[in-house]
mmCIF file of N, CA and C in Angstrom:
data_model
loop_
_atom_site.group_PDB
_atom_site.id
_atom_site.type_symbol
_atom_site.label_atom_id
_atom_site.label_comp_id
_atom_site.label_asym_id
_atom_site.label_seq_id
_atom_site.Cartn_x
_atom_site.Cartn_y
_atom_site.Cartn_z
ATOM 1 N N MET A 1 -8.787 -26.792 -186.646
ATOM 2 C CA MET A 1 -8.019 -26.208 -185.559
ATOM 3 C C MET A 1 -6.539 -26.502 -185.819
ATOM 4 N N ARG A 2 -5.726 -25.478 -185.787
ATOM 5 C CA ARG A 2 -4.285 -25.625 -186.001
ATOM 6 C C ARG A 2 -3.593 -25.459 -184.661
ATOM 7 N N ILE A 3 -3.208 -26.569 -184.075
ATOM 8 C CA ILE A 3 -2.626 -26.566 -182.735
ATOM 9 C C ILE A 3 -1.204 -26.029 -182.770
ATOM 10 N N ILE A 4 -0.935 -25.109 -181.864
ATOM 11 C CA ILE A 4 0.389 -24.510 -181.720
ATOM 12 C C ILE A 4 1.131 -25.154 -180.554
ATOM 13 N N PHE A 5 0.392 -25.440 -179.489
ATOM 14 C CA PHE A 5 1.006 -25.973 -178.272
ATOM 15 C C PHE A 5 -0.066 -26.695 -177.479
ATOM 16 N N GLU A 6 0.338 -27.758 -176.804
ATOM 17 C CA GLU A 6 -0.565 -28.378 -175.837
ATOM 18 C C GLU A 6 0.248 -29.023 -174.729
ATOM 19 N N ASN A 7 -0.375 -29.057 -173.565
ATOM 20 C CA ASN A 7 0.198 -29.782 -172.441
ATOM 21 C C ASN A 7 -0.896 -30.670 -171.878
ATOM 22 N N GLU A 8 -0.723 -31.178 -170.674
ATOM 23 C CA GLU A 8 -1.703 -32.121 -170.131
ATOM 24 C C GLU A 8 -3.064 -31.483 -169.859
ATOM 25 N N ASN A 9 -3.129 -30.151 -169.772
ATOM 26 C CA ASN A 9 -4.388 -29.482 -169.419
ATOM 27 C C ASN A 9 -4.956 -28.541 -170.470
ATOM 28 N N TRP A 10 -4.118 -27.975 -171.335
ATOM 29 C CA TRP A 10 -4.542 -26.896 -172.218
ATOM 30 C C TRP A 10 -4.116 -27.135 -173.662
ATOM 31 N N ILE A 11 -4.900 -26.584 -174.587
ATOM 32 C CA ILE A 11 -4.574 -26.582 -176.013
ATOM 33 C C ILE A 11 -4.578 -25.132 -176.480
ATOM 34 N N LEU A 12 -3.509 -24.737 -177.147
ATOM 35 C CA LEU A 12 -3.391 -23.408 -177.748
ATOM 36 C C LEU A 12 -3.442 -23.598 -179.252
ATOM 37 N N SER A 13 -4.388 -22.941 -179.911
ATOM 38 C CA SER A 13 -4.528 -23.102 -181.358
ATOM 39 C C SER A 13 -4.726 -21.748 -182.028
ATOM 40 N N TYR A 14 -4.489 -21.738 -183.338
ATOM 41 C CA TYR A 14 -4.625 -20.503 -184.102
ATOM 42 C C TYR A 14 -6.098 -20.252 -184.395
ATOM 43 N N GLY A 15 -6.519 -18.997 -184.278
ATOM 44 C CA GLY A 15 -7.895 -18.610 -184.568
ATOM 45 C C GLY A 15 -8.157 -18.591 -186.069
ATOM 46 N N PRO A 16 -9.340 -18.175 -186.465
ATOM 47 C CA PRO A 16 -9.685 -18.154 -187.886
ATOM 48 C C PRO A 16 -8.780 -17.210 -188.681
ATOM 49 N N ILE A 17 -8.226 -17.717 -189.758
ATOM 50 C CA ILE A 17 -7.355 -16.901 -190.608
ATOM 51 C C ILE A 17 -8.129 -15.711 -191.166
ATOM 52 N N ASN A 18 -9.397 -15.918 -191.485
ATOM 53 C CA ASN A 18 -10.179 -14.846 -192.102
ATOM 54 C C ASN A 18 -10.593 -13.752 -191.116
ATOM 55 N N SER A 19 -10.139 -13.834 -189.869
ATOM 56 C CA SER A 19 -10.375 -12.731 -188.931
ATOM 57 C C SER A 19 -9.528 -11.517 -189.300
ATOM 58 N N GLN A 20 -8.468 -11.755 -190.102
ATOM 59 C CA GLN A 20 -7.546 -10.701 -190.521
ATOM 60 C C GLN A 20 -6.764 -10.118 -189.345
ATOM 61 N N ILE A 21 -6.658 -10.865 -188.247
ATOM 62 C CA ILE A 21 -5.886 -10.423 -187.084
ATOM 63 C C ILE A 21 -4.743 -11.404 -186.880
ATOM 64 N N ALA A 22 -3.549 -10.971 -187.210
ATOM 65 C CA ALA A 22 -2.376 -11.836 -187.064
ATOM 66 C C ALA A 22 -2.154 -12.164 -185.595
ATOM 67 N N GLY A 23 -1.981 -13.444 -185.302
ATOM 68 C CA GLY A 23 -1.706 -13.857 -183.937
ATOM 69 C C GLY A 23 -2.926 -14.106 -183.074
ATOM 70 N N TYR A 24 -4.119 -14.118 -183.674
ATOM 71 C CA TYR A 24 -5.350 -14.390 -182.930
ATOM 72 C C TYR A 24 -5.372 -15.880 -182.579
ATOM 73 N N LEU A 25 -5.432 -16.184 -181.277
ATOM 74 C CA LEU A 25 -5.323 -17.559 -180.802
ATOM 75 C C LEU A 25 -6.487 -17.929 -179.893
ATOM 76 N N TYR A 26 -6.695 -19.236 -179.744
ATOM 77 C CA TYR A 26 -7.634 -19.785 -178.767
ATOM 78 C C TYR A 26 -6.844 -20.565 -177.721
ATOM 79 N N LEU A 27 -7.242 -20.450 -176.482
ATOM 80 C CA LEU A 27 -6.702 -21.286 -175.414
ATOM 81 C C LEU A 27 -7.886 -21.968 -174.754
ATOM 82 N N GLU A 28 -7.853 -23.300 -174.730
ATOM 83 C CA GLU A 28 -8.980 -24.024 -174.155
ATOM 84 C C GLU A 28 -8.512 -25.230 -173.350
ATOM 85 N N PRO A 29 -9.265 -25.541 -172.292
ATOM 86 C CA PRO A 29 -8.912 -26.719 -171.508
ATOM 87 C C PRO A 29 -9.158 -27.985 -172.323
ATOM 88 N N LYS A 30 -8.355 -29.009 -172.066
ATOM 89 C CA LYS A 30 -8.517 -30.272 -172.786
ATOM 90 C C LYS A 30 -9.819 -30.974 -172.411
ATOM 91 N N ARG A 31 -10.168 -30.898 -171.157
ATOM 92 C CA ARG A 31 -11.417 -31.560 -170.771
ATOM 93 C C ARG A 31 -12.575 -30.575 -170.926
ATOM 94 N N HIS A 32 -13.760 -31.109 -171.090
ATOM 95 C CA HIS A 32 -14.924 -30.250 -171.300
ATOM 96 C C HIS A 32 -15.343 -29.580 -169.995
ATOM 97 N N VAL A 33 -15.333 -28.265 -170.009
ATOM 98 C CA VAL A 33 -15.896 -27.462 -168.925
ATOM 99 C C VAL A 33 -16.640 -26.296 -169.562
ATOM 100 N N GLU A 34 -17.728 -25.899 -168.939
ATOM 101 C CA GLU A 34 -18.490 -24.755 -169.434
ATOM 102 C C GLU A 34 -18.308 -23.519 -168.562
ATOM 103 N N TYR A 35 -17.856 -23.709 -167.342
ATOM 104 C CA TYR A 35 -17.792 -22.611 -166.382
ATOM 105 C C TYR A 35 -16.413 -22.543 -165.733
ATOM 106 N N TRP A 36 -16.000 -21.343 -165.381
ATOM 107 C CA TRP A 36 -14.728 -21.147 -164.688
ATOM 108 C C TRP A 36 -14.678 -21.973 -163.407
ATOM 109 N N THR A 37 -15.802 -22.107 -162.738
ATOM 110 C CA THR A 37 -15.841 -22.837 -161.469
ATOM 111 C C THR A 37 -15.580 -24.328 -161.635
ATOM 112 N N GLU A 38 -15.640 -24.825 -162.853
ATOM 113 C CA GLU A 38 -15.366 -26.243 -163.102
ATOM 114 C C GLU A 38 -13.880 -26.530 -163.298
ATOM 115 N N LEU A 39 -13.078 -25.496 -163.489
ATOM 116 C CA LEU A 39 -11.636 -25.708 -163.625
ATOM 117 C C LEU A 39 -11.049 -26.049 -162.265
ATOM 118 N N ASN A 40 -10.124 -26.997 -162.260
ATOM 119 C CA ASN A 40 -9.468 -27.333 -160.995
ATOM 120 C C ASN A 40 -8.253 -26.427 -160.786
ATOM 121 N N ASP A 41 -7.666 -26.516 -159.617
ATOM 122 C CA ASP A 41 -6.538 -25.642 -159.272
ATOM 123 C C ASP A 41 -5.340 -25.855 -160.185
ATOM 124 N N VAL A 42 -5.099 -27.085 -160.602
ATOM 125 C CA VAL A 42 -3.974 -27.368 -161.502
ATOM 126 C C VAL A 42 -4.190 -26.670 -162.847
ATOM 127 N N GLU A 43 -5.399 -26.753 -163.382
ATOM 128 C CA GLU A 43 -5.704 -26.105 -164.661
ATOM 129 C C GLU A 43 -5.581 -24.589 -164.548
ATOM 130 N N LEU A 44 -6.119 -24.037 -163.484
ATOM 131 C CA LEU A 44 -6.036 -22.586 -163.295
ATOM 132 C C LEU A 44 -4.592 -22.119 -163.145
ATOM 133 N N THR A 45 -3.802 -22.874 -162.410
ATOM 134 C CA THR A 45 -2.399 -22.514 -162.203
ATOM 135 C C THR A 45 -1.603 -22.611 -163.499
ATOM 136 N N ALA A 46 -1.927 -23.573 -164.345
ATOM 137 C CA ALA A 46 -1.203 -23.759 -165.614
ATOM 138 C C ALA A 46 -1.589 -22.720 -166.663
ATOM 139 N N MET A 47 -2.766 -22.134 -166.545
ATOM 140 C CA MET A 47 -3.256 -21.195 -167.551
ATOM 141 C C MET A 47 -2.441 -19.901 -167.594
ATOM 142 N N GLY A 48 -2.139 -19.329 -166.454
ATOM 143 C CA GLY A 48 -1.436 -18.044 -166.394
ATOM 144 C C GLY A 48 -0.111 -18.028 -167.127
ATOM 145 N N PRO A 49 0.770 -19.003 -166.873
ATOM 146 C CA PRO A 49 2.050 -19.004 -167.589
ATOM 147 C C PRO A 49 1.913 -19.145 -169.107
ATOM 148 N N ILE A 50 0.881 -19.853 -169.563
ATOM 149 C CA ILE A 50 0.680 -19.976 -171.013
ATOM 150 C C ILE A 50 0.337 -18.613 -171.597
ATOM 151 N N ILE A 51 -0.575 -17.893 -170.961
ATOM 152 C CA ILE A 51 -0.946 -16.562 -171.451
ATOM 153 C C ILE A 51 0.265 -15.634 -171.417
ATOM 154 N N LYS A 52 1.060 -15.735 -170.378
ATOM 155 C CA LYS A 52 2.274 -14.918 -170.276
ATOM 156 C C LYS A 52 3.231 -15.222 -171.430
ATOM 157 N N GLN A 53 3.425 -16.504 -171.753
ATOM 158 C CA GLN A 53 4.291 -16.887 -172.874
ATOM 159 C C GLN A 53 3.734 -16.378 -174.199
ATOM 160 N N VAL A 54 2.430 -16.517 -174.377
ATOM 161 C CA VAL A 54 1.795 -16.057 -175.613
ATOM 162 C C VAL A 54 2.024 -14.565 -175.792
ATOM 163 N N GLU A 55 1.786 -13.794 -174.740
ATOM 164 C CA GLU A 55 1.982 -12.352 -174.842
ATOM 165 C C GLU A 55 3.434 -12.021 -175.175
ATOM 166 N N ALA A 56 4.372 -12.698 -174.533
ATOM 167 C CA ALA A 56 5.793 -12.445 -174.797
ATOM 168 C C ALA A 56 6.155 -12.770 -176.244
ATOM 169 N N MET A 57 5.673 -13.901 -176.749
ATOM 170 C CA MET A 57 6.038 -14.271 -178.112
ATOM 171 C C MET A 57 5.381 -13.355 -179.133
ATOM 172 N N LEU A 58 4.145 -12.916 -178.870
ATOM 173 C CA LEU A 58 3.491 -12.007 -179.815
ATOM 174 C C LEU A 58 4.139 -10.625 -179.786
ATOM 175 N N LYS A 59 4.592 -10.192 -178.623
ATOM 176 C CA LYS A 59 5.339 -8.929 -178.561
ATOM 177 C C LYS A 59 6.629 -9.045 -179.354
ATOM 178 N N ASP A 60 7.285 -10.182 -179.230
ATOM 179 C CA ASP A 60 8.549 -10.411 -179.927
ATOM 180 C C ASP A 60 8.351 -10.542 -181.438
ATOM 181 N N ARG A 61 7.358 -11.325 -181.845
ATOM 182 C CA ARG A 61 7.167 -11.632 -183.272
ATOM 183 C C ARG A 61 6.352 -10.582 -184.026
ATOM 184 N N LEU A 62 5.362 -9.996 -183.349
ATOM 185 C CA LEU A 62 4.436 -9.090 -184.039
ATOM 186 C C LEU A 62 4.447 -7.668 -183.503
ATOM 187 N N ASN A 63 5.234 -7.408 -182.481
ATOM 188 C CA ASN A 63 5.303 -6.075 -181.891
ATOM 189 C C ASN A 63 3.920 -5.576 -181.460
ATOM 190 N N ILE A 64 3.219 -6.420 -180.696
ATOM 191 C CA ILE A 64 1.884 -6.021 -180.252
ATOM 192 C C ILE A 64 1.977 -5.054 -179.074
ATOM 193 N N ASP A 65 0.919 -4.275 -178.914
ATOM 194 C CA ASP A 65 0.833 -3.338 -177.794
ATOM 195 C C ASP A 65 0.021 -3.932 -176.644
ATOM 196 N N ARG A 66 -1.020 -4.697 -176.972
ATOM 197 C CA ARG A 66 -1.903 -5.288 -175.968
ATOM 198 C C ARG A 66 -2.295 -6.691 -176.413
ATOM 199 N N LEU A 67 -2.640 -7.510 -175.420
ATOM 200 C CA LEU A 67 -3.240 -8.813 -175.696
ATOM 201 C C LEU A 67 -4.562 -8.862 -174.946
ATOM 202 N N TYR A 68 -5.656 -8.858 -175.695
ATOM 203 C CA TYR A 68 -6.973 -8.960 -175.080
ATOM 204 C C TYR A 68 -7.265 -10.435 -174.822
ATOM 205 N N VAL A 69 -7.797 -10.738 -173.646
ATOM 206 C CA VAL A 69 -8.189 -12.099 -173.291
ATOM 207 C C VAL A 69 -9.690 -12.059 -173.018
ATOM 208 N N VAL A 70 -10.457 -12.739 -173.877
ATOM 209 C CA VAL A 70 -11.911 -12.638 -173.845
ATOM 210 C C VAL A 70 -12.516 -14.039 -173.787
ATOM 211 N N THR A 71 -13.521 -14.201 -172.941
ATOM 212 C CA THR A 71 -14.273 -15.451 -172.884
ATOM 213 C C THR A 71 -15.741 -15.131 -173.120
ATOM 214 N N ILE A 72 -16.330 -15.819 -174.092
ATOM 215 C CA ILE A 72 -17.747 -15.622 -174.374
ATOM 216 C C ILE A 72 -18.493 -16.952 -174.248
ATOM 217 N N SER A 73 -18.064 -17.965 -174.981
ATOM 218 C CA SER A 73 -18.578 -19.343 -174.888
ATOM 219 C C SER A 73 -20.083 -19.448 -175.103
ATOM 220 N N GLU A 74 -20.620 -18.701 -176.041
ATOM 221 C CA GLU A 74 -22.038 -18.809 -176.379
ATOM 222 C C GLU A 74 -22.251 -19.725 -177.580
ATOM 223 N N ALA A 75 -21.509 -19.508 -178.651
ATOM 224 C CA ALA A 75 -21.665 -20.340 -179.847
ATOM 225 C C ALA A 75 -21.199 -21.765 -179.577
ATOM 226 N N VAL A 76 -20.134 -21.894 -178.814
ATOM 227 C CA VAL A 76 -19.597 -23.200 -178.428
ATOM 228 C C VAL A 76 -19.656 -23.271 -176.908
ATOM 229 N N ARG A 77 -20.446 -24.191 -176.388
ATOM 230 C CA ARG A 77 -20.625 -24.300 -174.934
ATOM 231 C C ARG A 77 -19.461 -25.071 -174.311
ATOM 232 N N HIS A 78 -18.284 -24.490 -174.450
ATOM 233 C CA HIS A 78 -17.046 -25.037 -173.890
ATOM 234 C C HIS A 78 -16.187 -23.832 -173.551
ATOM 235 N N LEU A 79 -15.711 -23.773 -172.329
ATOM 236 C CA LEU A 79 -14.893 -22.636 -171.929
ATOM 237 C C LEU A 79 -13.664 -22.549 -172.825
ATOM 238 N N HIS A 80 -13.466 -21.421 -173.435
ATOM 239 C CA HIS A 80 -12.262 -21.168 -174.229
ATOM 240 C C HIS A 80 -11.987 -19.676 -174.201
ATOM 241 N N LEU A 81 -10.712 -19.340 -174.292
ATOM 242 C CA LEU A 81 -10.298 -17.949 -174.242
ATOM 243 C C LEU A 81 -9.866 -17.509 -175.627
ATOM 244 N N HIS A 82 -10.349 -16.358 -176.038
ATOM 245 C CA HIS A 82 -9.896 -15.725 -177.271
ATOM 246 C C HIS A 82 -8.727 -14.826 -176.885
ATOM 247 N N LEU A 83 -7.558 -15.073 -177.445
ATOM 248 C CA LEU A 83 -6.376 -14.244 -177.200
ATOM 249 C C LEU A 83 -6.192 -13.380 -178.441
ATOM 250 N N ILE A 84 -6.564 -12.116 -178.321
ATOM 251 C CA ILE A 84 -6.649 -11.217 -179.474
ATOM 252 C C ILE A 84 -5.594 -10.127 -179.342
ATOM 253 N N PRO A 85 -4.558 -10.171 -180.183
ATOM 254 C CA PRO A 85 -3.507 -9.157 -180.093
ATOM 255 C C PRO A 85 -3.908 -7.854 -180.778
ATOM 256 N N ARG A 86 -3.495 -6.753 -180.180
ATOM 257 C CA ARG A 86 -3.660 -5.444 -180.824
ATOM 258 C C ARG A 86 -2.273 -4.951 -181.194
ATOM 259 N N GLU A 87 -2.104 -4.667 -182.457
ATOM 260 C CA GLU A 87 -0.782 -4.261 -182.939
ATOM 261 C C GLU A 87 -0.402 -2.875 -182.440
ATOM 262 N N GLU A 88 0.882 -2.674 -182.285
ATOM 263 C CA GLU A 88 1.427 -1.371 -181.885
ATOM 264 C C GLU A 88 0.992 -0.325 -182.911
ATOM 265 N N GLY A 89 0.397 0.761 -182.446
ATOM 266 C CA GLY A 89 -0.032 1.830 -183.335
ATOM 267 C C GLY A 89 -1.287 1.525 -184.131
ATOM 268 N N GLY A 90 -1.946 0.410 -183.826
ATOM 269 C CA GLY A 90 -3.152 0.044 -184.566
ATOM 270 C C GLY A 90 -4.298 0.999 -184.288
ATOM 271 N N ASN A 91 -5.098 1.256 -185.304
ATOM 272 C CA ASN A 91 -6.229 2.176 -185.168
ATOM 273 C C ASN A 91 -7.458 1.514 -184.561
ATOM 274 N N VAL A 92 -7.580 0.201 -184.722
ATOM 275 C CA VAL A 92 -8.743 -0.510 -184.203
ATOM 276 C C VAL A 92 -8.394 -1.032 -182.816
ATOM 277 N N LYS A 93 -9.198 -0.617 -181.828
ATOM 278 C CA LYS A 93 -8.921 -0.970 -180.437
ATOM 279 C C LYS A 93 -10.210 -1.368 -179.736
ATOM 280 N N GLY A 94 -10.055 -2.034 -178.599
ATOM 281 C CA GLY A 94 -11.195 -2.337 -177.742
ATOM 282 C C GLY A 94 -12.252 -3.194 -178.411
ATOM 283 N N LEU A 95 -13.513 -2.860 -178.160
ATOM 284 C CA LEU A 95 -14.618 -3.663 -178.678
ATOM 285 C C LEU A 95 -14.618 -3.808 -180.197
ATOM 286 N N PRO A 96 -14.299 -2.765 -180.980
ATOM 287 C CA PRO A 96 -14.254 -2.967 -182.431
ATOM 288 C C PRO A 96 -13.249 -4.046 -182.857
ATOM 289 N N LEU A 97 -12.116 -4.135 -182.176
ATOM 290 C CA LEU A 97 -11.137 -5.175 -182.505
ATOM 291 C C LEU A 97 -11.670 -6.552 -182.114
ATOM 292 N N ILE A 98 -12.292 -6.637 -180.960
ATOM 293 C CA ILE A 98 -12.878 -7.908 -180.528
ATOM 294 C C ILE A 98 -13.968 -8.333 -181.500
ATOM 295 N N GLU A 99 -14.806 -7.397 -181.926
ATOM 296 C CA GLU A 99 -15.854 -7.714 -182.901
ATOM 297 C C GLU A 99 -15.261 -8.184 -184.220
ATOM 298 N N ARG A 100 -14.173 -7.586 -184.640
ATOM 299 C CA ARG A 100 -13.511 -8.017 -185.876
ATOM 300 C C ARG A 100 -13.037 -9.465 -185.740
ATOM 301 N N ALA A 101 -12.474 -9.784 -184.580
ATOM 302 C CA ALA A 101 -11.999 -11.153 -184.355
ATOM 303 C C ALA A 101 -13.154 -12.148 -184.372
ATOM 304 N N LEU A 102 -14.259 -11.776 -183.755
ATOM 305 C CA LEU A 102 -15.380 -12.696 -183.616
ATOM 306 C C LEU A 102 -16.264 -12.773 -184.849
ATOM 307 N N ASN A 103 -16.132 -11.828 -185.767
ATOM 308 C CA ASN A 103 -16.930 -11.807 -186.996
ATOM 309 C C ASN A 103 -16.004 -11.725 -188.201
ATOM 310 N N PRO A 104 -15.318 -12.834 -188.507
ATOM 311 C CA PRO A 104 -14.313 -12.794 -189.571
ATOM 312 C C PRO A 104 -14.902 -12.531 -190.950
ATOM 313 N N GLN A 105 -14.024 -12.069 -191.849
ATOM 314 C CA GLN A 105 -14.397 -11.857 -193.241
ATOM 315 C C GLN A 105 -14.670 -13.213 -193.887
ATOM 316 N N GLU A 106 -15.351 -13.201 -195.023
ATOM 317 C CA GLU A 106 -15.719 -14.462 -195.652
ATOM 318 C C GLU A 106 -14.572 -15.143 -196.370
ATOM 319 N N ARG A 107 -13.561 -14.401 -196.762
ATOM 320 C CA ARG A 107 -12.497 -15.049 -197.523
ATOM 321 C C ARG A 107 -11.137 -14.485 -197.143
ATOM 322 N N THR A 108 -10.127 -15.247 -197.486
ATOM 323 C CA THR A 108 -8.758 -14.825 -197.253
ATOM 324 C C THR A 108 -7.986 -14.945 -198.555
ATOM 325 N N THR A 109 -6.843 -14.319 -198.600
ATOM 326 C CA THR A 109 -5.999 -14.421 -199.787
ATOM 327 C C THR A 109 -4.909 -15.452 -199.540
ATOM 328 N N ASP A 110 -4.312 -15.928 -200.617
ATOM 329 C CA ASP A 110 -3.217 -16.888 -200.490
ATOM 330 C C ASP A 110 -2.048 -16.287 -199.721
ATOM 331 N N SER A 111 -1.804 -14.981 -199.913
ATOM 332 C CA SER A 111 -0.692 -14.345 -199.202
ATOM 333 C C SER A 111 -0.964 -14.303 -197.699
ATOM 334 N N ASN A 112 -2.228 -14.064 -197.304
ATOM 335 C CA ASN A 112 -2.576 -14.104 -195.880
ATOM 336 C C ASN A 112 -2.364 -15.501 -195.314
ATOM 337 N N THR A 113 -2.793 -16.501 -196.064
ATOM 338 C CA THR A 113 -2.649 -17.878 -195.612
ATOM 339 C C THR A 113 -1.184 -18.242 -195.446
ATOM 340 N N GLU A 114 -0.342 -17.852 -196.385
ATOM 341 C CA GLU A 114 1.089 -18.146 -196.300
ATOM 342 C C GLU A 114 1.719 -17.433 -195.109
ATOM 343 N N ALA A 115 1.360 -16.181 -194.886
ATOM 344 C CA ALA A 115 1.897 -15.434 -193.741
ATOM 345 C C ALA A 115 1.475 -16.089 -192.428
ATOM 346 N N VAL A 116 0.236 -16.545 -192.356
ATOM 347 C CA VAL A 116 -0.252 -17.212 -191.149
ATOM 348 C C VAL A 116 0.493 -18.525 -190.934
ATOM 349 N N ASN A 117 0.710 -19.281 -192.000
ATOM 350 C CA ASN A 117 1.449 -20.540 -191.874
ATOM 351 C C ASN A 117 2.851 -20.303 -191.323
ATOM 352 N N GLN A 118 3.505 -19.264 -191.786
ATOM 353 C CA GLN A 118 4.841 -18.934 -191.281
ATOM 354 C C GLN A 118 4.781 -18.530 -189.807
ATOM 355 N N LEU A 119 3.783 -17.734 -189.453
ATOM 356 C CA LEU A 119 3.631 -17.312 -188.060
ATOM 357 C C LEU A 119 3.346 -18.511 -187.157
ATOM 358 N N ILE A 120 2.506 -19.421 -187.606
ATOM 359 C CA ILE A 120 2.197 -20.616 -186.819
ATOM 360 C C ILE A 120 3.465 -21.423 -186.565
ATOM 361 N N GLN A 121 4.303 -21.559 -187.570
ATOM 362 C CA GLN A 121 5.573 -22.275 -187.393
ATOM 363 C C GLN A 121 6.447 -21.579 -186.351
ATOM 364 N N GLN A 122 6.526 -20.261 -186.422
ATOM 365 C CA GLN A 122 7.333 -19.504 -185.455
ATOM 366 C C GLN A 122 6.775 -19.638 -184.038
ATOM 367 N N LEU A 123 5.459 -19.525 -183.912
ATOM 368 C CA LEU A 123 4.830 -19.612 -182.594
ATOM 369 C C LEU A 123 4.984 -21.008 -181.997
ATOM 370 N N THR A 124 4.833 -22.022 -182.840
ATOM 371 C CA THR A 124 4.995 -23.399 -182.374
ATOM 372 C C THR A 124 6.409 -23.621 -181.860
ATOM 373 N N LEU A 125 7.382 -23.153 -182.598
ATOM 374 C CA LEU A 125 8.778 -23.282 -182.182
ATOM 375 C C LEU A 125 9.015 -22.539 -180.866
ATOM 376 N N TYR A 126 8.491 -21.331 -180.759
ATOM 377 C CA TYR A 126 8.652 -20.522 -179.546
ATOM 378 C C TYR A 126 8.058 -21.237 -178.334
ATOM 379 N N MET A 127 6.845 -21.755 -178.479
ATOM 380 C CA MET A 127 6.162 -22.383 -177.344
ATOM 381 C C MET A 127 6.828 -23.689 -176.933
ATOM 382 N N THR A 128 7.380 -24.420 -177.874
ATOM 383 C CA THR A 128 8.014 -25.689 -177.517
ATOM 384 C C THR A 128 9.385 -25.477 -176.885
ATOM 385 N N LYS A 129 10.011 -24.325 -177.144
ATOM 386 C CA LYS A 129 11.308 -24.018 -176.527
ATOM 387 C C LYS A 129 11.149 -23.408 -175.141
ATOM 388 N N ALA A 130 10.021 -22.751 -174.913
ATOM 389 C CA ALA A 130 9.812 -22.021 -173.644
ATOM 390 C C ALA A 130 9.657 -22.954 -172.462
#
């Protein structure tokens, strides 16, 4: 897990590089919860501004058109949100894009890894300044 930002309640980390989706992130509570009803009011209140910041930074850095926020929590029984950006003018939308994020390719290239490392640095800087 490559952490981009964390506060007292939430951890924001980069998703699998081999998903081939630039800016794919996870947002998860620090404490273990499996259900939305287990989140307290402080955690719920803190979540919205983080998602808002993420969307703003991805629009700024990657020119995204949409940010999908998806919760499945089947493979890992811990509430976590998949933040899946859809690029402006991208041909893959909706469920096919979500499926691509959740079923990554088996390998990545060095150039993809380097681009992701640069993006992670930019996102980390953005989140710590916000």
